[in-house]
PDB file of C-alpha atoms and ligand atoms in Angstrom:
ATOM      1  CA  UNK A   5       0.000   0.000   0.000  1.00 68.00           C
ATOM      2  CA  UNK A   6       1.301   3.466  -0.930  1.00 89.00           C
ATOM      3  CA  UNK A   7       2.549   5.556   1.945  1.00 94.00           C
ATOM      4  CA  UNK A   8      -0.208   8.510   2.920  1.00 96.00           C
ATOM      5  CA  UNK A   9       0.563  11.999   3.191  1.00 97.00           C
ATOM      6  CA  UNK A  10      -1.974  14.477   5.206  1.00 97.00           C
ATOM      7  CA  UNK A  11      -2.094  18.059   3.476  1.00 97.00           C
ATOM      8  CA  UNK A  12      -2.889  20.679   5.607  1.00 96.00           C
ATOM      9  CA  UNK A  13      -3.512  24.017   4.040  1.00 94.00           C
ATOM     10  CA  UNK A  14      -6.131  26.558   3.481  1.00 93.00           C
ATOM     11  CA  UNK A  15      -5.240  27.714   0.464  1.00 93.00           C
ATOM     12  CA  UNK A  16      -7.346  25.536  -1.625  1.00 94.00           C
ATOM     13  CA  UNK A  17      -4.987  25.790  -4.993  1.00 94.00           C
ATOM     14  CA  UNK A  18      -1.674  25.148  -3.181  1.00 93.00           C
ATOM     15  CA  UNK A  19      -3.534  22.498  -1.419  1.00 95.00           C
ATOM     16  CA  UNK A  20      -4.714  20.829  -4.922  1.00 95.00           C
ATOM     17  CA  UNK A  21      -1.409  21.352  -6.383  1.00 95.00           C
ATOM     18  CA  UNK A  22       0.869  19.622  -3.634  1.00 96.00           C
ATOM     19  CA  UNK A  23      -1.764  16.587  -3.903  1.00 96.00           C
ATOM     20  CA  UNK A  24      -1.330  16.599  -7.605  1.00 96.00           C
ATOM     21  CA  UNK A  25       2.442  16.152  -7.221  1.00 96.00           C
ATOM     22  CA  UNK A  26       2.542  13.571  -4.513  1.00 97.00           C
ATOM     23  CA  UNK A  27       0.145  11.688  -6.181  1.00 97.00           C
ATOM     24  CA  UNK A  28       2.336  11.420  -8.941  1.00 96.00           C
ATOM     25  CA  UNK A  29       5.268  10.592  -7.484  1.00 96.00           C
ATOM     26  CA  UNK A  30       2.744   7.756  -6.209  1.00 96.00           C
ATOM     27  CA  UNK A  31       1.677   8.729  -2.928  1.00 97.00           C
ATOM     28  CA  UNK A  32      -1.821   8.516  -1.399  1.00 97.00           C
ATOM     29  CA  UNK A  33      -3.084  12.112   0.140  1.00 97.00           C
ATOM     30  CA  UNK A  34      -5.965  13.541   1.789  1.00 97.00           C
ATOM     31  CA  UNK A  35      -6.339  17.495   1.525  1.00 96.00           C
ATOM     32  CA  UNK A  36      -7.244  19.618   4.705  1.00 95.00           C
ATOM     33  CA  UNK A  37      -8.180  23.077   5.021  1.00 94.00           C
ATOM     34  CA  UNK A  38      -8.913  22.777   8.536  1.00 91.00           C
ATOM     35  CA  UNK A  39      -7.352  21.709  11.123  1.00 91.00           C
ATOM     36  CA  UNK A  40     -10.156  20.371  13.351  1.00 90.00           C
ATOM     37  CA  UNK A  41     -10.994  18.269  10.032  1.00 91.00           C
ATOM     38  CA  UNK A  42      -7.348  17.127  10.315  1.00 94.00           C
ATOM     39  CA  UNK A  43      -7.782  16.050  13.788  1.00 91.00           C
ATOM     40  CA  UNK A  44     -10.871  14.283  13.358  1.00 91.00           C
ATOM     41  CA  UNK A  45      -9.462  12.310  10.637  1.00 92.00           C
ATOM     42  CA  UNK A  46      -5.987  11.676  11.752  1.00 92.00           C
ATOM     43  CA  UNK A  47      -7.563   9.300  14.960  1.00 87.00           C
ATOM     44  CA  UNK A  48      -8.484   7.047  12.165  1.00 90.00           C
ATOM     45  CA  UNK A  49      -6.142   6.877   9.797  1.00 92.00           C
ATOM     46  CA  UNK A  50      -2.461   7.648  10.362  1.00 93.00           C
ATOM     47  CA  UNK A  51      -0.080   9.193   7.445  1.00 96.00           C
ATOM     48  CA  UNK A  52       3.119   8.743   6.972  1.00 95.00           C
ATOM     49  CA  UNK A  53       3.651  12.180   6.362  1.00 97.00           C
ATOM     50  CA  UNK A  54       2.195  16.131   7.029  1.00 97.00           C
ATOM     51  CA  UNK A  55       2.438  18.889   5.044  1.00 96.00           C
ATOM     52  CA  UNK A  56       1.269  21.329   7.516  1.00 94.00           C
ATOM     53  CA  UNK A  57       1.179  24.986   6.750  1.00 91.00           C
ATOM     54  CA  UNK A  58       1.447  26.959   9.626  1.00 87.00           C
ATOM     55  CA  UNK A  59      -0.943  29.696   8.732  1.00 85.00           C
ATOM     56  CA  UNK A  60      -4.259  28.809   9.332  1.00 88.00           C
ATOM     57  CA  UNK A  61      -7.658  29.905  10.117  1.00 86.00           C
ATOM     58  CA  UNK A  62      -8.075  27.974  13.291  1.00 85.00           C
ATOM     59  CA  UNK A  63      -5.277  27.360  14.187  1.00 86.00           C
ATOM     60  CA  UNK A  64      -1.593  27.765  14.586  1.00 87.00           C
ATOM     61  CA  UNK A  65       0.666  25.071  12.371  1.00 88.00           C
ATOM     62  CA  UNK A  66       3.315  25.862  15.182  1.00 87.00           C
ATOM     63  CA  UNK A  67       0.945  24.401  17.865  1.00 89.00           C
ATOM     64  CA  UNK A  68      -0.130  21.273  15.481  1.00 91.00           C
ATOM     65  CA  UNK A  69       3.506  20.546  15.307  1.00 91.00           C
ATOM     66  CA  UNK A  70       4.382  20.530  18.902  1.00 90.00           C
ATOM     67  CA  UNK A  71       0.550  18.686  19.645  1.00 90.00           C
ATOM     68  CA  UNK A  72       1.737  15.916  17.136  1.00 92.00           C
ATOM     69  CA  UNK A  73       5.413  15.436  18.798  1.00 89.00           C
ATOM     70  CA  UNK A  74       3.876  15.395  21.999  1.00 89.00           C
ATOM     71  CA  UNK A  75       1.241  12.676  21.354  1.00 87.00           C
ATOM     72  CA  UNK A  76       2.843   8.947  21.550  1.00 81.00           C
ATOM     73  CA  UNK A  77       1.326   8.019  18.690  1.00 86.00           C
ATOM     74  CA  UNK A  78       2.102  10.368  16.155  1.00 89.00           C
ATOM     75  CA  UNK A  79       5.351  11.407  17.199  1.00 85.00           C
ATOM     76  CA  UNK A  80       6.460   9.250  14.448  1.00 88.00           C
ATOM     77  CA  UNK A  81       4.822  10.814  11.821  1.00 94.00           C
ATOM     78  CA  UNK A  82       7.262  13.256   9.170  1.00 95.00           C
ATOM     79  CA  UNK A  83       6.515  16.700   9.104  1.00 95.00           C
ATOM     80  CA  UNK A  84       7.590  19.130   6.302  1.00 94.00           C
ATOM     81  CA  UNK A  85       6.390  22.548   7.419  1.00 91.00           C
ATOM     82  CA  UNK A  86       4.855  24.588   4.614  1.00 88.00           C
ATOM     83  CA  UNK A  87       4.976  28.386   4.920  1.00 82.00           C
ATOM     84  CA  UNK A  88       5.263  32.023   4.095  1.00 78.00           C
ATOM     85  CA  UNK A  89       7.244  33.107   6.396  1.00 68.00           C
ATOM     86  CA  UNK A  90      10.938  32.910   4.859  1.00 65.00           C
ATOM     87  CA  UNK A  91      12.351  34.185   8.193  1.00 68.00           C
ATOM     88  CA  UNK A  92      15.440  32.254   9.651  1.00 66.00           C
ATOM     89  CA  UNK A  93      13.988  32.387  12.987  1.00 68.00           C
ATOM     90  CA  UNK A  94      10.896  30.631  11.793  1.00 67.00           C
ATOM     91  CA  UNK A  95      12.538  28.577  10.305  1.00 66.00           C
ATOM     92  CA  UNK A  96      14.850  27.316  13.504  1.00 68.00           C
ATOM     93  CA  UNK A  97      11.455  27.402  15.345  1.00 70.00           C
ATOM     94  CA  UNK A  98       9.916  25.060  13.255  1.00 68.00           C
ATOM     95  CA  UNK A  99      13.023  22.241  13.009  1.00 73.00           C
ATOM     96  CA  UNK A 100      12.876  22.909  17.215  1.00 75.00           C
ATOM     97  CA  UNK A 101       9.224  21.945  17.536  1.00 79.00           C
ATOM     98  CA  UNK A 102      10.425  18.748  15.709  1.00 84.00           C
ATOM     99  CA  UNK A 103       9.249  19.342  12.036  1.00 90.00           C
ATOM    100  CA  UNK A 104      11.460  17.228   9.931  1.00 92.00           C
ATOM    101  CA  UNK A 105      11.975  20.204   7.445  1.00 91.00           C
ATOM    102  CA  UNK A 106      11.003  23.327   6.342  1.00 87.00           C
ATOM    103  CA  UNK A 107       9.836  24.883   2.668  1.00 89.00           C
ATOM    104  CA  UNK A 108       8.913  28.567   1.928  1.00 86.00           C
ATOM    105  CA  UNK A 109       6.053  29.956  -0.332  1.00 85.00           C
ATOM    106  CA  UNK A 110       6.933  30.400  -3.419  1.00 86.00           C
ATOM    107  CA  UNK A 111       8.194  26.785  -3.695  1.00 89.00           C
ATOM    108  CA  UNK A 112       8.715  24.632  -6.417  1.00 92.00           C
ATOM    109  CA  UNK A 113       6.314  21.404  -6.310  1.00 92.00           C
ATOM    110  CA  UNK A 114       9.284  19.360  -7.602  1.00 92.00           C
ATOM    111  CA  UNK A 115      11.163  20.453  -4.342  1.00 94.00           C
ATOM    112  CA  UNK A 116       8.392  19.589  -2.355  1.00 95.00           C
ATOM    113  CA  UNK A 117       8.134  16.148  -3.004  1.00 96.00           C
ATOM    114  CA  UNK A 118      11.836  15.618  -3.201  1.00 96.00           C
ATOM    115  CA  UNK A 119      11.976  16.834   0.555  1.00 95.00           C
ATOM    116  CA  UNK A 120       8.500  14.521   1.208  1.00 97.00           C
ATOM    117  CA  UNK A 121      10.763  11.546  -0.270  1.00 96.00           C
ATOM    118  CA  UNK A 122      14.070  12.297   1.667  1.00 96.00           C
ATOM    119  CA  UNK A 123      12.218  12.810   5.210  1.00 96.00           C
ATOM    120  CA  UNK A 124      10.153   9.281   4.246  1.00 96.00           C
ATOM    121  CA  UNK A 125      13.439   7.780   3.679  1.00 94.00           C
ATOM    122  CA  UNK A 126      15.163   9.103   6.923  1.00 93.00           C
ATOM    123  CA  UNK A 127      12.134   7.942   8.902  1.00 92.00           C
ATOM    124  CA  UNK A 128      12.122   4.370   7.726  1.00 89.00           C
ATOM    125  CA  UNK A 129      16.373   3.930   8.180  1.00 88.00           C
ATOM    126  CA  UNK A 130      15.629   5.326  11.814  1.00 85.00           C
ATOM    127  CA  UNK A 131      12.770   2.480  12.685  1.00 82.00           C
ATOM    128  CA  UNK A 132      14.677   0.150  10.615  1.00 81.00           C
ATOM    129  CA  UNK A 133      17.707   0.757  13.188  1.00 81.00           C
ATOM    130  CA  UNK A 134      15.089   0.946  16.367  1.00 81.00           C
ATOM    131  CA  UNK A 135      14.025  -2.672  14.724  1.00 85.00           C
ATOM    132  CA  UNK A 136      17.732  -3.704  15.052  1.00 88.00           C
ATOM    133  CA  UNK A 137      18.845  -4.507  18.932  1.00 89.00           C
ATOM    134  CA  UNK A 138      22.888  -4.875  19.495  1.00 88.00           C
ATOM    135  CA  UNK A 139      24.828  -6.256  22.251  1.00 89.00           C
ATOM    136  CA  UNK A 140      28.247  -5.308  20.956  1.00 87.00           C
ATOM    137  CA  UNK A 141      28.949  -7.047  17.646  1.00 85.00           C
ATOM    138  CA  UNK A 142      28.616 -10.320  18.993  1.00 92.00           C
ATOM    139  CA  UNK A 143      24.395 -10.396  19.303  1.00 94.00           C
ATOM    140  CA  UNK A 144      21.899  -8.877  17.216  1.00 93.00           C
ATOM    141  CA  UNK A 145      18.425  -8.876  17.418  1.00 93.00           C
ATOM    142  CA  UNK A 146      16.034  -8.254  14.416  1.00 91.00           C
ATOM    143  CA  UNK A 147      12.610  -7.624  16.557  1.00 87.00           C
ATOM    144  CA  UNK A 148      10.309  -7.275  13.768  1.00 81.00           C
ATOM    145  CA  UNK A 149      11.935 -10.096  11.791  1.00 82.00           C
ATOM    146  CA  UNK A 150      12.197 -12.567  15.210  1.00 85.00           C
ATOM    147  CA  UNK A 151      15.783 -13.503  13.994  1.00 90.00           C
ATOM    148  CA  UNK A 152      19.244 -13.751  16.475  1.00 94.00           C
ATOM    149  CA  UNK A 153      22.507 -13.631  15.050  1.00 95.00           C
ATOM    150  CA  UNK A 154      25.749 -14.196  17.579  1.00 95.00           C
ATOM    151  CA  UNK A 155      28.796 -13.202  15.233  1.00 93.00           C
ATOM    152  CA  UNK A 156      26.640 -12.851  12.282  1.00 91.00           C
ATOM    153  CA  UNK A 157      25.346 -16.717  12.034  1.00 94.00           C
ATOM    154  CA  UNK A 158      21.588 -17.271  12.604  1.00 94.00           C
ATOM    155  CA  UNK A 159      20.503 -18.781  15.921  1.00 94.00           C
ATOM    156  CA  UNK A 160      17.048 -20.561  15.933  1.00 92.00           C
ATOM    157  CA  UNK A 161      15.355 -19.765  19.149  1.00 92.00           C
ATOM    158  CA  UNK A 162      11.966 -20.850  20.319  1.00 89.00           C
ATOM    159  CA  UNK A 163       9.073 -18.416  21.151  1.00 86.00           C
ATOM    160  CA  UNK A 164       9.827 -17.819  24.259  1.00 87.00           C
ATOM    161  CA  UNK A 165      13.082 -18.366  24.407  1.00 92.00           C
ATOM    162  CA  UNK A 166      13.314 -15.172  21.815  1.00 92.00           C
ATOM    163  CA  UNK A 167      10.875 -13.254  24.384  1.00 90.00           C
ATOM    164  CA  UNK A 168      13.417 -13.686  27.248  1.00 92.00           C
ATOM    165  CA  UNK A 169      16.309 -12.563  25.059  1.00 94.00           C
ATOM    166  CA  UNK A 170      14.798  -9.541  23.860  1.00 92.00           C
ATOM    167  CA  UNK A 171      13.183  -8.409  26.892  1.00 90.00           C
ATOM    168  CA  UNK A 172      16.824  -8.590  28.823  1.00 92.00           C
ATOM    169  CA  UNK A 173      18.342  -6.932  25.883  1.00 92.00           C
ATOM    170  CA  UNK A 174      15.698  -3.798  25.867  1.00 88.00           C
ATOM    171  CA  UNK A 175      17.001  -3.206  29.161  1.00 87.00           C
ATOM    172  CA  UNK A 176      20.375  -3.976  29.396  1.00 87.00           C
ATOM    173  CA  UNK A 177      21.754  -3.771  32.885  1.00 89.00           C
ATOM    174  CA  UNK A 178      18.161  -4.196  34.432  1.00 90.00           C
ATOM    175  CA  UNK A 179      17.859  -7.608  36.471  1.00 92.00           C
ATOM    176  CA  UNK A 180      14.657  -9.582  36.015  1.00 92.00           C
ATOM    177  CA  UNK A 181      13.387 -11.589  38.682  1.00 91.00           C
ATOM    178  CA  UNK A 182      12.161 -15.227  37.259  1.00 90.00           C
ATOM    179  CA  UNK A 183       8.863 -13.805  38.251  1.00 87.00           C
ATOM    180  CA  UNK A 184       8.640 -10.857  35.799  1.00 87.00           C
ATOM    181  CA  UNK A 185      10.074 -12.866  33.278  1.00 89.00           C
ATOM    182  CA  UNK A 186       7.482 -15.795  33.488  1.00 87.00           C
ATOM    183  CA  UNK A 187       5.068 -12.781  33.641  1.00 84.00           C
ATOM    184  CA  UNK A 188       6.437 -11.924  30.318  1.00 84.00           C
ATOM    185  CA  UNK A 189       6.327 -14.742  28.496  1.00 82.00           C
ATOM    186  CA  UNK A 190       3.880 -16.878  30.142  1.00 75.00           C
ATOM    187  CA  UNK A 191       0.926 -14.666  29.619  1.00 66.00           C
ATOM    188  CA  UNK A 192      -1.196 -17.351  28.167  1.00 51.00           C
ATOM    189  CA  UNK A 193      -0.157 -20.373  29.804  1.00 54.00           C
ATOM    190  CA  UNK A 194      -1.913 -21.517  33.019  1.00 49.00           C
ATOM    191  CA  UNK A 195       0.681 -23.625  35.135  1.00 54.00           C
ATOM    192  CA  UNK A 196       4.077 -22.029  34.517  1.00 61.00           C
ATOM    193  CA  UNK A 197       7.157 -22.398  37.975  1.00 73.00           C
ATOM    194  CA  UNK A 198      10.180 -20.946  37.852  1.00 74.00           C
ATOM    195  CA  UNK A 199      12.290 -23.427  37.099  1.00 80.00           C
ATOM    196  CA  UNK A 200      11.116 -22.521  33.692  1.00 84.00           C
ATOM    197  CA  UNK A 201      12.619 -20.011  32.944  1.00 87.00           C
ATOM    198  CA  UNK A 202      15.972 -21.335  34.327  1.00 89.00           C
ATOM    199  CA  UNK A 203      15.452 -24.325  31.513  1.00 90.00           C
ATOM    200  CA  UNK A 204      14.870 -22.021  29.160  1.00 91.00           C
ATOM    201  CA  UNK A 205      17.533 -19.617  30.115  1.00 93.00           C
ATOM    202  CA  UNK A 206      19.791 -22.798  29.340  1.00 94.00           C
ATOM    203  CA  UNK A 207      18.909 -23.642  26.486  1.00 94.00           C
ATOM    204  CA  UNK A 208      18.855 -19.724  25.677  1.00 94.00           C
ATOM    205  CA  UNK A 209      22.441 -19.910  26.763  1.00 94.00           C
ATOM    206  CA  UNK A 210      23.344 -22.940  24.326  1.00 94.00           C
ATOM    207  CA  UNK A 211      21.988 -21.489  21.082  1.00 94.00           C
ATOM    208  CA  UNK A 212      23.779 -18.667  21.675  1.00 93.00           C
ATOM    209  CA  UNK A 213      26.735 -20.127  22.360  1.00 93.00           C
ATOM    210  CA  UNK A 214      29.321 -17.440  22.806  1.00 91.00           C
ATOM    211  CA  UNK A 215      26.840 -14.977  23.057  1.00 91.00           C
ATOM    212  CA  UNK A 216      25.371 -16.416  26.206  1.00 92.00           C
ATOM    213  CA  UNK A 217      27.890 -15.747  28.867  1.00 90.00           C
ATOM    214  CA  UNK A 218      26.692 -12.012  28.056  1.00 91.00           C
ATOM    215  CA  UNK A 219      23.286 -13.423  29.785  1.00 93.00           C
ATOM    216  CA  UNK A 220      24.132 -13.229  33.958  1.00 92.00           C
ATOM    217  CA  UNK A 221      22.202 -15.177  36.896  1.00 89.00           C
ATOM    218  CA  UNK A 222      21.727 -12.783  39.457  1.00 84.00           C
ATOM    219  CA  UNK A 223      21.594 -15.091  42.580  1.00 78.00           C
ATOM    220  CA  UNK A 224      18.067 -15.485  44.586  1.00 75.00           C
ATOM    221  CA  UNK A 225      16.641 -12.670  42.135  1.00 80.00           C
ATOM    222  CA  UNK A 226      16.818 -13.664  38.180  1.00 86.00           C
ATOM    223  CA  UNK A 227      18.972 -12.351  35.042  1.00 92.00           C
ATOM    224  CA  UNK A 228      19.765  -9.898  33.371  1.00 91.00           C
ATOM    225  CA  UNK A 229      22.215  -8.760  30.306  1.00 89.00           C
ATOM    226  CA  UNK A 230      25.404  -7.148  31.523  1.00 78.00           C
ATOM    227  CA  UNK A 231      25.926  -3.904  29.717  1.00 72.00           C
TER     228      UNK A 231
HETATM  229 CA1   CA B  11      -2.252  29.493   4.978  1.00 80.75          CA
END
């Protein structure tokens, strides 16, 4: 599915014309000349992407930013700011607030999308890296993916097994009791002791062979990674 890009302007014929463009270069977009429109719609669908003018009749683009960094779930979203104001302190404002970049009216549509692409791109190489957990260069995790490598070769781990791994590898340095972690993997089953984690924590260990000295038993309490 194509990636969708929220435009946010009131200026009806800029609006039309960025939509034009980023539909060629193959995106998906939805036009807004409000912002309360925008806010009603962006609960139900999520873009990739805003082009958010900051002039607006009801509202302030500065304060949409900041509203959409602050919110959990759209702080993920790229925002390419769209305005007249050609000022450089505008323009530091805007980056501050956390848009990803910045154009001034008059722009070229060509530019526009070429700045939509390159903050798309950045955004998916920084959740492709957040995807990616590292202990050294000796393990890596690929969360989405469920893979382990130690030293680059693929470890097969079972489903749990991989939960345990990855939760003491989120938090490296934090020690897990065998309590939390049977919380944390054991959510389904009904009759889980602790002793289970300690076989899997073995067998953990095994597959991971040189890797899994890097996982520590923390006497009377439970494990953790050392950092
Ligand atoms: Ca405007």
């Amino acid at each position: 599915m194509n990636e969708l890009i929220f435009v946010l302007e009131d200026e009806r014929d800029i609006a039309e014309l960025i939509s034009i463009h980023l539909r060629k270069a193959g995106y998906r977009v939805k036009e807004f000349y409000k912002a309360d429109h925008f806010f009603n719609c962006i609960r139900t669908e999520k873009p990739a992407l805003v082009v958010l003018d900051l002039m607006l009749p009801d509202f302030d683009g500065i304060e949409i930013c900041k509203e959409l960094r602050k919110s959990r779930e759209f702080n993920d979203v790229g925002i390419v700011i769209l305005t007249a104001r050609a000022k450089t302190e505008d323009k530091i404002l805007g980056l501050e607030i956390g848009a990803d970049d910045y154009i001034t009216k008059p722009f070229s549509p060509r530019e526009l999308v070429a700045r939509v692409n390159a903050v798309l791109r950045r955004l998916k190489e920084r959740r492709r890296e957040e995807d990616i957990l590292k202990i050294n260069d000796i393990l890596r995790i690929d969360v989405k993916k469920f893979e382990v490598y130690v030293n680059n070769k693929k470890v097969e781990l079972r489903p749990s097994e991989f939960k345990i791994l990855k939760l003491l590898v989120e938090r490296k340095g934090w020690v897990f009791s065998r309590e939390d972690i049977l919380k944390h993997i054991s959510k389904s089953e009904k009759m889980v002791y602790e002793r289970t984690v300690d076989v899997h924590i073995k067998n953990l260990r095994d597959k991971l062979g040189p890797a899994g000295k890097l996982i520590k038993n923390i006497r009377g309490i439970g494990y953790k990674i050392e950092k």
